[in-house]
PDB file of C-alpha atoms in Angstrom:
ATOM      1  CA  MET A   1     -86.524 -52.684  45.448  1.00 79.00           C
ATOM      2  CA  PRO A   2     -82.707 -52.517  45.786  1.00 88.00           C
ATOM      3  CA  PHE A   3     -81.284 -49.458  47.515  1.00 94.00           C
ATOM      4  CA  THR A   4     -79.090 -47.301  45.285  1.00 97.00           C
ATOM      5  CA  PHE A   5     -76.269 -45.066  46.461  1.00 98.00           C
ATOM      6  CA  VAL A   6     -78.525 -42.014  46.475  1.00 98.00           C
ATOM      7  CA  ASP A   7     -81.177 -43.924  48.465  1.00 97.00           C
ATOM      8  CA  PHE A   8     -78.594 -44.664  51.154  1.00 98.00           C
ATOM      9  CA  GLN A   9     -77.446 -41.052  51.199  1.00 98.00           C
ATOM     10  CA  ASN A  10     -80.969 -39.705  51.602  1.00 97.00           C
ATOM     11  CA  GLU A  11     -81.913 -42.224  54.311  1.00 97.00           C
ATOM     12  CA  ILE A  12     -78.809 -41.599  56.382  1.00 97.00           C
ATOM     13  CA  ALA A  13     -79.028 -37.833  55.985  1.00 97.00           C
ATOM     14  CA  ALA A  14     -82.672 -37.920  57.099  1.00 97.00           C
ATOM     15  CA  GLN A  15     -81.936 -39.978  60.213  1.00 95.00           C
ATOM     16  CA  LEU A  16     -78.965 -37.796  61.148  1.00 96.00           C
ATOM     17  CA  ARG A  17     -80.834 -34.605  60.176  1.00 95.00           C
ATOM     18  CA  LEU A  18     -78.099 -33.466  57.818  1.00 96.00           C
ATOM     19  CA  ASP A  19     -78.636 -31.085  54.925  1.00 97.00           C
ATOM     20  CA  ILE A  20     -76.656 -32.824  52.191  1.00 97.00           C
ATOM     21  CA  THR A  21     -78.417 -30.869  49.455  1.00 96.00           C
ATOM     22  CA  ASN A  22     -76.916 -27.538  50.414  1.00 96.00           C
ATOM     23  CA  GLU A  23     -73.860 -28.670  52.399  1.00 96.00           C
ATOM     24  CA  SER A  24     -71.462 -30.398  50.001  1.00 96.00           C
ATOM     25  CA  ASN A  25     -68.984 -31.255  52.749  1.00 97.00           C
ATOM     26  CA  LEU A  26     -71.695 -33.169  54.616  1.00 97.00           C
ATOM     27  CA  ALA A  27     -72.697 -34.969  51.417  1.00 97.00           C
ATOM     28  CA  THR A  28     -69.070 -36.048  50.961  1.00 98.00           C
ATOM     29  CA  LEU A  29     -68.926 -37.349  54.534  1.00 98.00           C
ATOM     30  CA  VAL A  30     -72.166 -39.344  54.161  1.00 98.00           C
ATOM     31  CA  LYS A  31     -70.830 -40.986  50.990  1.00 98.00           C
ATOM     32  CA  ARG A  32     -67.623 -41.892  52.808  1.00 98.00           C
ATOM     33  CA  TRP A  33     -69.529 -43.397  55.752  1.00 98.00           C
ATOM     34  CA  ILE A  34     -71.533 -45.573  53.367  1.00 98.00           C
ATOM     35  CA  ASN A  35     -68.490 -46.872  51.516  1.00 98.00           C
ATOM     36  CA  LEU A  36     -66.534 -47.475  54.730  1.00 98.00           C
ATOM     37  CA  THR A  37     -69.425 -49.499  56.113  1.00 97.00           C
ATOM     38  CA  ILE A  38     -69.715 -51.592  52.957  1.00 97.00           C
ATOM     39  CA  GLN A  39     -65.989 -52.372  53.061  1.00 96.00           C
ATOM     40  CA  ASP A  40     -66.255 -53.145  56.791  1.00 96.00           C
ATOM     41  CA  ILE A  41     -69.024 -55.692  56.194  1.00 96.00           C
ATOM     42  CA  LYS A  42     -67.186 -57.166  53.211  1.00 94.00           C
ATOM     43  CA  SER A  43     -64.006 -57.724  55.233  1.00 94.00           C
ATOM     44  CA  ARG A  44     -65.736 -59.766  57.964  1.00 94.00           C
ATOM     45  CA  THR A  45     -65.715 -63.127  56.147  1.00 94.00           C
ATOM     46  CA  ASP A  46     -65.830 -64.820  52.739  1.00 93.00           C
ATOM     47  CA  TRP A  47     -69.471 -64.025  51.982  1.00 94.00           C
ATOM     48  CA  TYR A  48     -71.311 -66.202  49.434  1.00 93.00           C
ATOM     49  CA  TRP A  49     -72.410 -63.132  47.490  1.00 93.00           C
ATOM     50  CA  ASP A  50     -68.844 -61.917  47.256  1.00 94.00           C
ATOM     51  CA  GLN A  51     -67.431 -64.946  45.430  1.00 95.00           C
ATOM     52  CA  ASP A  52     -66.805 -65.657  41.778  1.00 96.00           C
ATOM     53  CA  ARG A  53     -64.654 -67.824  39.536  1.00 96.00           C
ATOM     54  CA  GLU A  54     -62.366 -67.135  36.624  1.00 97.00           C
ATOM     55  CA  ILE A  55     -60.092 -69.100  34.350  1.00 97.00           C
ATOM     56  CA  VAL A  56     -56.328 -68.535  34.240  1.00 97.00           C
ATOM     57  CA  GLN A  57     -54.497 -70.412  31.484  1.00 97.00           C
ATOM     58  CA  THR A  58     -50.982 -71.714  32.020  1.00 97.00           C
ATOM     59  CA  VAL A  59     -48.230 -70.984  29.531  1.00 97.00           C
ATOM     60  CA  ILE A  60     -45.695 -73.581  28.401  1.00 96.00           C
ATOM     61  CA  ASP A  61     -41.977 -72.903  28.063  1.00 97.00           C
ATOM     62  CA  LYS A  62     -40.561 -71.265  24.948  1.00 98.00           C
ATOM     63  CA  THR A  63     -37.333 -72.793  23.568  1.00 98.00           C
ATOM     64  CA  ALA A  64     -37.342 -72.328  19.772  1.00 98.00           C
ATOM     65  CA  GLY A  65     -34.133 -71.127  18.133  1.00 98.00           C
ATOM     66  CA  THR A  66     -30.854 -70.054  19.721  1.00 98.00           C
ATOM     67  CA  VAL A  67     -29.672 -66.949  21.556  1.00 98.00           C
ATOM     68  CA  SER A  68     -26.521 -64.954  22.086  1.00 98.00           C
ATOM     69  CA  ILE A  69     -25.554 -62.535  24.863  1.00 98.00           C
ATOM     70  CA  SER A  70     -22.291 -60.908  25.919  1.00 97.00           C
ATOM     71  CA  SER A  71     -20.736 -61.263  29.359  1.00 97.00           C
ATOM     72  CA  GLY A  72     -22.179 -58.522  31.564  1.00 97.00           C
ATOM     73  CA  GLY A  73     -24.687 -57.630  28.879  1.00 98.00           C
ATOM     74  CA  THR A  74     -28.472 -57.331  28.993  1.00 98.00           C
ATOM     75  CA  ALA A  75     -29.316 -57.431  25.272  1.00 98.00           C
ATOM     76  CA  VAL A  76     -30.330 -60.896  24.048  1.00 98.00           C
ATOM     77  CA  THR A  77     -30.174 -61.612  20.310  1.00 98.00           C
ATOM     78  CA  GLY A  78     -32.033 -64.588  18.883  1.00 98.00           C
ATOM     79  CA  VAL A  79     -31.914 -66.658  15.714  1.00 98.00           C
ATOM     80  CA  SER A  80     -35.154 -68.390  14.648  1.00 98.00           C
ATOM     81  CA  THR A  81     -36.713 -67.304  17.952  1.00 98.00           C
ATOM     82  CA  ALA A  82     -40.289 -66.136  18.413  1.00 98.00           C
ATOM     83  CA  PHE A  83     -40.001 -63.557  21.170  1.00 98.00           C
ATOM     84  CA  ALA A  84     -43.238 -61.656  21.790  1.00 98.00           C
ATOM     85  CA  SER A  85     -44.480 -58.729  23.857  1.00 98.00           C
ATOM     86  CA  VAL A  86     -46.174 -61.192  26.253  1.00 97.00           C
ATOM     87  CA  ASP A  87     -42.705 -62.439  27.209  1.00 98.00           C
ATOM     88  CA  VAL A  88     -42.058 -59.255  29.180  1.00 97.00           C
ATOM     89  CA  GLY A  89     -42.283 -60.223  32.845  1.00 96.00           C
ATOM     90  CA  LYS A  90     -41.318 -63.831  32.166  1.00 97.00           C
ATOM     91  CA  TYR A  91     -37.879 -65.261  32.954  1.00 98.00           C
ATOM     92  CA  ILE A  92     -35.165 -66.654  30.707  1.00 98.00           C
ATOM     93  CA  GLN A  93     -32.526 -69.263  31.526  1.00 97.00           C
ATOM     94  CA  PHE A  94     -29.518 -69.742  29.269  1.00 97.00           C
ATOM     95  CA  SER A  95     -27.915 -73.121  28.556  1.00 94.00           C
ATOM     96  CA  SER A  96     -24.647 -71.916  30.098  1.00 90.00           C
ATOM     97  CA  SER A  97     -26.132 -70.972  33.481  1.00 89.00           C
ATOM     98  CA  ASN A  98     -28.702 -72.101  36.061  1.00 91.00           C
ATOM     99  CA  ASP A  99     -29.673 -68.505  36.822  1.00 95.00           C
ATOM    100  CA  TRP A 100     -32.952 -67.007  35.680  1.00 96.00           C
ATOM    101  CA  TYR A 101     -33.208 -63.460  34.323  1.00 98.00           C
ATOM    102  CA  LYS A 102     -36.336 -61.358  34.157  1.00 98.00           C
ATOM    103  CA  ILE A 103     -37.261 -60.095  30.694  1.00 98.00           C
ATOM    104  CA  THR A 104     -38.013 -56.382  30.819  1.00 98.00           C
ATOM    105  CA  VAL A 105     -38.122 -55.250  27.180  1.00 98.00           C
ATOM    106  CA  TYR A 106     -39.414 -56.801  23.973  1.00 98.00           C
ATOM    107  CA  THR A 107     -37.928 -55.287  20.811  1.00 98.00           C
ATOM    108  CA  SER A 108     -38.648 -57.858  18.125  1.00 98.00           C
ATOM    109  CA  ALA A 109     -39.068 -61.581  17.521  1.00 98.00           C
ATOM    110  CA  THR A 110     -35.279 -61.862  17.745  1.00 98.00           C
ATOM    111  CA  ALA A 111     -34.403 -59.238  20.370  1.00 98.00           C
ATOM    112  CA  ILE A 112     -35.226 -58.815  24.062  1.00 98.00           C
ATOM    113  CA  THR A 113     -33.614 -57.188  27.094  1.00 98.00           C
ATOM    114  CA  ILE A 114     -33.113 -58.729  30.535  1.00 98.00           C
ATOM    115  CA  GLU A 115     -33.239 -56.908  33.853  1.00 98.00           C
ATOM    116  CA  SER A 116     -29.883 -57.980  35.326  1.00 97.00           C
ATOM    117  CA  PRO A 117     -26.530 -58.297  33.530  1.00 98.00           C
ATOM    118  CA  TYR A 118     -25.526 -61.754  32.342  1.00 97.00           C
ATOM    119  CA  VAL A 119     -23.097 -63.007  35.012  1.00 96.00           C
ATOM    120  CA  ALA A 120     -21.114 -65.556  33.009  1.00 93.00           C
ATOM    121  CA  THR A 121     -17.464 -64.653  32.428  1.00 93.00           C
ATOM    122  CA  THR A 122     -17.674 -65.536  28.737  1.00 96.00           C
ATOM    123  CA  ALA A 123     -20.241 -64.630  26.122  1.00 97.00           C
ATOM    124  CA  LEU A 124     -22.898 -67.081  25.027  1.00 98.00           C
ATOM    125  CA  SER A 125     -23.103 -67.614  21.279  1.00 97.00           C
ATOM    126  CA  ALA A 126     -25.900 -69.573  19.608  1.00 97.00           C
ATOM    127  CA  GLY A 127     -26.874 -71.199  22.888  1.00 98.00           C
ATOM    128  CA  THR A 128     -30.135 -72.807  23.836  1.00 98.00           C
ATOM    129  CA  TYR A 129     -32.485 -71.220  26.337  1.00 98.00           C
ATOM    130  CA  THR A 130     -35.798 -71.533  28.182  1.00 98.00           C
ATOM    131  CA  ILE A 131     -38.315 -68.745  28.645  1.00 98.00           C
ATOM    132  CA  ARG A 132     -40.737 -69.531  31.467  1.00 97.00           C
ATOM    133  CA  LYS A 133     -43.724 -67.820  33.057  1.00 97.00           C
ATOM    134  CA  PHE A 134     -43.133 -67.875  36.806  1.00 95.00           C
ATOM    135  CA  TYR A 135     -46.067 -65.775  37.982  1.00 96.00           C
ATOM    136  CA  TYR A 136     -49.731 -65.693  36.993  1.00 97.00           C
ATOM    137  CA  SER A 137     -52.225 -62.944  37.741  1.00 97.00           C
ATOM    138  CA  THR A 138     -55.961 -62.846  38.264  1.00 97.00           C
ATOM    139  CA  SER A 139     -58.187 -60.199  36.723  1.00 97.00           C
ATOM    140  CA  SER A 140     -58.638 -56.813  38.363  1.00 95.00           C
ATOM    141  CA  SER A 141     -61.998 -57.966  39.776  1.00 94.00           C
ATOM    142  CA  ALA A 142     -60.289 -60.403  42.187  1.00 96.00           C
ATOM    143  CA  GLU A 143     -59.465 -59.192  45.679  1.00 95.00           C
ATOM    144  CA  LYS A 144     -58.369 -62.535  47.117  1.00 94.00           C
ATOM    145  CA  ILE A 145     -57.796 -66.084  45.864  1.00 96.00           C
ATOM    146  CA  LEU A 146     -59.844 -68.693  47.716  1.00 96.00           C
ATOM    147  CA  SER A 147     -58.787 -71.842  45.843  1.00 96.00           C
ATOM    148  CA  ILE A 148     -57.312 -73.097  42.574  1.00 97.00           C
ATOM    149  CA  THR A 149     -58.135 -76.365  40.824  1.00 95.00           C
ATOM    150  CA  GLN A 150     -56.914 -77.994  37.636  1.00 92.00           C
ATOM    151  CA  ALA A 151     -58.647 -80.756  35.707  1.00 87.00           C
ATOM    152  CA  ILE A 152     -55.629 -82.398  34.068  1.00 86.00           C
ATOM    153  CA  SER A 153     -54.742 -84.500  37.104  1.00 84.00           C
ATOM    154  CA  LYS A 154     -58.058 -83.644  38.788  1.00 82.00           C
ATOM    155  CA  GLN A 155     -56.840 -82.148  42.034  1.00 82.00           C
ATOM    156  CA  ASN A 156     -56.903 -78.977  44.047  1.00 90.00           C
ATOM    157  CA  ILE A 157     -53.746 -76.935  44.107  1.00 94.00           C
ATOM    158  CA  ARG A 158     -52.600 -76.456  47.703  1.00 93.00           C
ATOM    159  CA  LEU A 159     -52.020 -72.788  48.369  1.00 93.00           C
ATOM    160  CA  PHE A 160     -49.208 -71.500  50.594  1.00 91.00           C
ATOM    161  CA  HIS A 161     -48.073 -68.077  51.691  1.00 88.00           C
ATOM    162  CA  PHE A 162     -44.830 -67.344  49.842  1.00 86.00           C
ATOM    163  CA  LYS A 163     -42.782 -67.593  53.082  1.00 86.00           C
ATOM    164  CA  ASP A 164     -44.100 -71.101  53.781  1.00 86.00           C
ATOM    165  CA  PHE A 165     -43.578 -72.008  50.132  1.00 84.00           C
ATOM    166  CA  ASP A 166     -39.937 -70.897  50.254  1.00 81.00           C
ATOM    167  CA  GLN A 167     -39.301 -72.827  53.480  1.00 81.00           C
ATOM    168  CA  ASN A 168     -40.940 -76.067  52.394  1.00 75.00           C
ATOM    169  CA  VAL A 169     -40.409 -76.296  48.629  1.00 72.00           C
ATOM    170  CA  LEU A 170     -36.773 -76.418  47.545  1.00 64.00           C
ATOM    171  CA  PHE A 171     -36.152 -74.422  44.390  1.00 64.00           C
ATOM    172  CA  SER A 172     -36.569 -76.735  41.454  1.00 74.00           C
ATOM    173  CA  ASP A 173     -36.885 -76.311  37.703  1.00 85.00           C
ATOM    174  CA  ALA A 174     -39.223 -79.302  37.517  1.00 89.00           C
ATOM    175  CA  THR A 175     -42.151 -79.166  35.118  1.00 93.00           C
ATOM    176  CA  GLY A 176     -45.339 -81.215  35.188  1.00 92.00           C
ATOM    177  CA  ASP A 177     -48.926 -80.883  36.425  1.00 92.00           C
ATOM    178  CA  PRO A 178     -48.954 -78.245  39.186  1.00 93.00           C
ATOM    179  CA  PHE A 179     -50.220 -79.286  42.603  1.00 92.00           C
ATOM    180  CA  ILE A 180     -48.772 -76.505  44.799  1.00 92.00           C
ATOM    181  CA  GLY A 181     -49.335 -72.785  44.553  1.00 93.00           C
ATOM    182  CA  ALA A 182     -47.745 -69.794  46.269  1.00 93.00           C
ATOM    183  CA  LEU A 183     -49.477 -66.458  46.815  1.00 93.00           C
ATOM    184  CA  TRP A 184     -47.081 -63.734  45.696  1.00 90.00           C
ATOM    185  CA  GLY A 185     -48.825 -60.465  46.504  1.00 90.00           C
ATOM    186  CA  ARG A 186     -49.811 -58.282  43.546  1.00 94.00           C
ATOM    187  CA  ASP A 187     -48.367 -57.524  40.142  1.00 94.00           C
ATOM    188  CA  SER A 188     -47.491 -54.086  38.781  1.00 91.00           C
ATOM    189  CA  SER A 189     -51.154 -53.498  37.877  1.00 94.00           C
ATOM    190  CA  GLY A 190     -52.320 -54.348  41.396  1.00 95.00           C
ATOM    191  CA  ASN A 191     -53.806 -57.725  40.444  1.00 97.00           C
ATOM    192  CA  VAL A 192     -53.457 -60.736  42.754  1.00 97.00           C
ATOM    193  CA  GLN A 193     -50.477 -62.873  41.733  1.00 96.00           C
ATOM    194  CA  PHE A 194     -49.541 -66.511  42.297  1.00 96.00           C
ATOM    195  CA  ALA A 195     -46.885 -69.036  41.297  1.00 94.00           C
ATOM    196  CA  LEU A 196     -47.184 -72.764  40.567  1.00 94.00           C
ATOM    197  CA  TRP A 197     -45.035 -75.799  41.259  1.00 92.00           C
ATOM    198  CA  PRO A 198     -44.074 -77.795  39.386  1.00 92.00           C
ATOM    199  CA  TYR A 199     -44.141 -75.373  36.485  1.00 93.00           C
ATOM    200  CA  ALA A 200     -46.866 -76.297  34.022  1.00 94.00           C
ATOM    201  CA  SER A 201     -45.563 -78.510  31.222  1.00 94.00           C
ATOM    202  CA  THR A 202     -48.781 -78.197  29.240  1.00 94.00           C
ATOM    203  CA  ALA A 203     -51.288 -75.445  28.632  1.00 95.00           C
ATOM    204  CA  MET A 204     -54.218 -75.973  30.971  1.00 95.00           C
ATOM    205  CA  ASN A 205     -57.133 -74.081  32.427  1.00 96.00           C
ATOM    206  CA  LEU A 206     -56.913 -73.283  36.117  1.00 97.00           C
ATOM    207  CA  GLU A 207     -60.232 -72.568  37.790  1.00 97.00           C
ATOM    208  CA  VAL A 208     -59.552 -69.829  40.312  1.00 97.00           C
ATOM    209  CA  ARG A 209     -62.220 -69.104  42.907  1.00 97.00           C
ATOM    210  CA  ILE A 210     -62.002 -65.560  44.180  1.00 97.00           C
ATOM    211  CA  ASN A 211     -63.440 -62.934  46.450  1.00 96.00           C
ATOM    212  CA  LYS A 212     -64.426 -60.017  44.265  1.00 95.00           C
ATOM    213  CA  THR A 213     -63.198 -56.479  44.636  1.00 94.00           C
ATOM    214  CA  GLN A 214     -65.895 -54.045  45.800  1.00 90.00           C
ATOM    215  CA  ALA A 215     -65.285 -50.648  44.250  1.00 92.00           C
ATOM    216  CA  ASP A 216     -66.570 -47.663  46.184  1.00 97.00           C
ATOM    217  CA  LEU A 217     -70.031 -46.521  45.170  1.00 98.00           C
ATOM    218  CA  SER A 218     -69.830 -43.220  43.318  1.00 98.00           C
ATOM    219  CA  ALA A 219     -72.739 -42.678  40.906  1.00 98.00           C
ATOM    220  CA  ASN A 220     -76.198 -42.150  42.389  1.00 97.00           C
ATOM    221  CA  ALA A 221     -77.512 -45.282  40.652  1.00 97.00           C
ATOM    222  CA  ASP A 222     -74.701 -47.543  41.942  1.00 97.00           C
ATOM    223  CA  GLU A 223     -75.730 -50.518  44.093  1.00 96.00           C
ATOM    224  CA  PRO A 224     -73.578 -52.527  46.516  1.00 95.00           C
ATOM    225  CA  ALA A 225     -72.743 -56.093  45.509  1.00 92.00           C
ATOM    226  CA  MET A 226     -74.302 -57.506  48.688  1.00 92.00           C
ATOM    227  CA  PRO A 227     -77.980 -58.570  48.734  1.00 93.00           C
ATOM    228  CA  ASN A 228     -80.586 -55.909  49.358  1.00 92.00           C
ATOM    229  CA  LYS A 229     -81.388 -57.296  52.821  1.00 90.00           C
ATOM    230  CA  TRP A 230     -78.036 -55.903  53.952  1.00 92.00           C
ATOM    231  CA  ARG A 231     -79.241 -52.336  53.429  1.00 95.00           C
ATOM    232  CA  TYR A 232     -80.196 -52.099  57.113  1.00 94.00           C
ATOM    233  CA  ALA A 233     -76.668 -52.994  58.181  1.00 95.00           C
ATOM    234  CA  ILE A 234     -75.199 -50.447  55.763  1.00 97.00           C
ATOM    235  CA  ILE A 235     -77.517 -47.725  57.030  1.00 97.00           C
ATOM    236  CA  SER A 236     -76.866 -48.619  60.675  1.00 96.00           C
ATOM    237  CA  GLY A 237     -73.091 -48.692  60.214  1.00 96.00           C
ATOM    238  CA  ALA A 238     -73.028 -45.403  58.339  1.00 97.00           C
ATOM    239  CA  ILE A 239     -75.199 -43.734  61.017  1.00 96.00           C
ATOM    240  CA  LYS A 240     -72.807 -45.019  63.696  1.00 95.00           C
ATOM    241  CA  ARG A 241     -69.972 -43.257  61.876  1.00 95.00           C
ATOM    242  CA  GLY A 242     -72.088 -40.141  61.569  1.00 95.00           C
ATOM    243  CA  LEU A 243     -72.794 -40.128  65.292  1.00 94.00           C
ATOM    244  CA  GLU A 244     -69.085 -40.526  66.006  1.00 92.00           C
ATOM    245  CA  TYR A 245     -68.461 -37.504  63.791  1.00 91.00           C
ATOM    246  CA  SER A 246     -71.073 -35.389  65.551  1.00 89.00           C
ATOM    247  CA  ARG A 247     -70.161 -36.449  69.105  1.00 86.00           C
ATOM    248  CA  THR A 248     -70.428 -33.362  71.312  1.00 78.00           C
ATOM    249  CA  SER A 249     -69.034 -34.656  74.607  1.00 81.00           C
ATOM    250  CA  ASP A 250     -67.463 -37.662  76.305  1.00 78.00           C
ATOM    251  CA  GLY A 251     -70.898 -38.528  77.661  1.00 81.00           C
ATOM    252  CA  ASP A 252     -72.441 -38.806  74.200  1.00 85.00           C
ATOM    253  CA  ARG A 253     -72.972 -42.571  73.849  1.00 86.00           C
ATOM    254  CA  ARG A 254     -75.236 -42.577  70.798  1.00 87.00           C
ATOM    255  CA  ALA A 255     -72.502 -43.949  68.531  1.00 86.00           C
ATOM    256  CA  GLU A 256     -71.849 -46.881  70.887  1.00 89.00           C
ATOM    257  CA  GLY A 257     -75.533 -47.746  70.927  1.00 86.00           C
ATOM    258  CA  LYS A 258     -75.767 -47.656  67.163  1.00 87.00           C
ATOM    259  CA  GLY A 259     -72.569 -49.676  66.988  1.00 87.00           C
ATOM    260  CA  ARG A 260     -74.141 -52.452  69.060  1.00 90.00           C
ATOM    261  CA  GLU A 261     -77.123 -52.400  66.746  1.00 87.00           C
ATOM    262  CA  PHE A 262     -74.845 -52.631  63.708  1.00 88.00           C
ATOM    263  CA  GLU A 263     -72.921 -55.581  65.147  1.00 89.00           C
ATOM    264  CA  GLY A 264     -76.151 -57.372  66.018  1.00 86.00           C
ATOM    265  CA  ILE A 265     -77.712 -57.232  62.567  1.00 77.00           C
TER     266      ILE A 265
END
């Protein structure tokens, strides 16, 4: 049967001869050793049991209606526009400028606020505009993006670190079927974020393959995401940490021995 968090605690405490029932500080340490070992194993490679897929849908540009904004202003007023709360975090480009401005506040279907002041020397009145989604985010369960594919032109999207993307892809407002992606760190919620080029001209499903986030075990009934056969590695790694904690002298080599065992599993 699968080992639960409490099973790991009891096994490790027994082998280290620790009284975790009456010594709460020792119980806290044992829990930490278990979770550190799980994260250690998880970080070693892209394990098959650690992978999943999710769908991220692209968003097409918004251009309906006209907008007005004063020189140096941040308040955008629309006529026949359809601004929405989901536009916060997107970028807007006005017909009088090539610059893009991040939208920070949604007030109504005809009123939004941009992050930086409008730099044109004259006001824009009843001008056209483009609102575009530059960055897409995975769900909170994704720790790392492994690959992205799209079925419209049936190809994988080549992923670049943002520095390589900036050096090799000249800034362009082109739209079409994306075939390049840039990894852009994490969004304000801590979710993995990426950008596409060219910007998607149609709504499409992107299949994003991910490594899943492993939350620390906390409840007694919690189980690690890895297969049950890995319980021996978890126990061995946690005991190694326990032996390091209880080392009594420079000649105490028990932790090193257990470490070799852990690495060899």
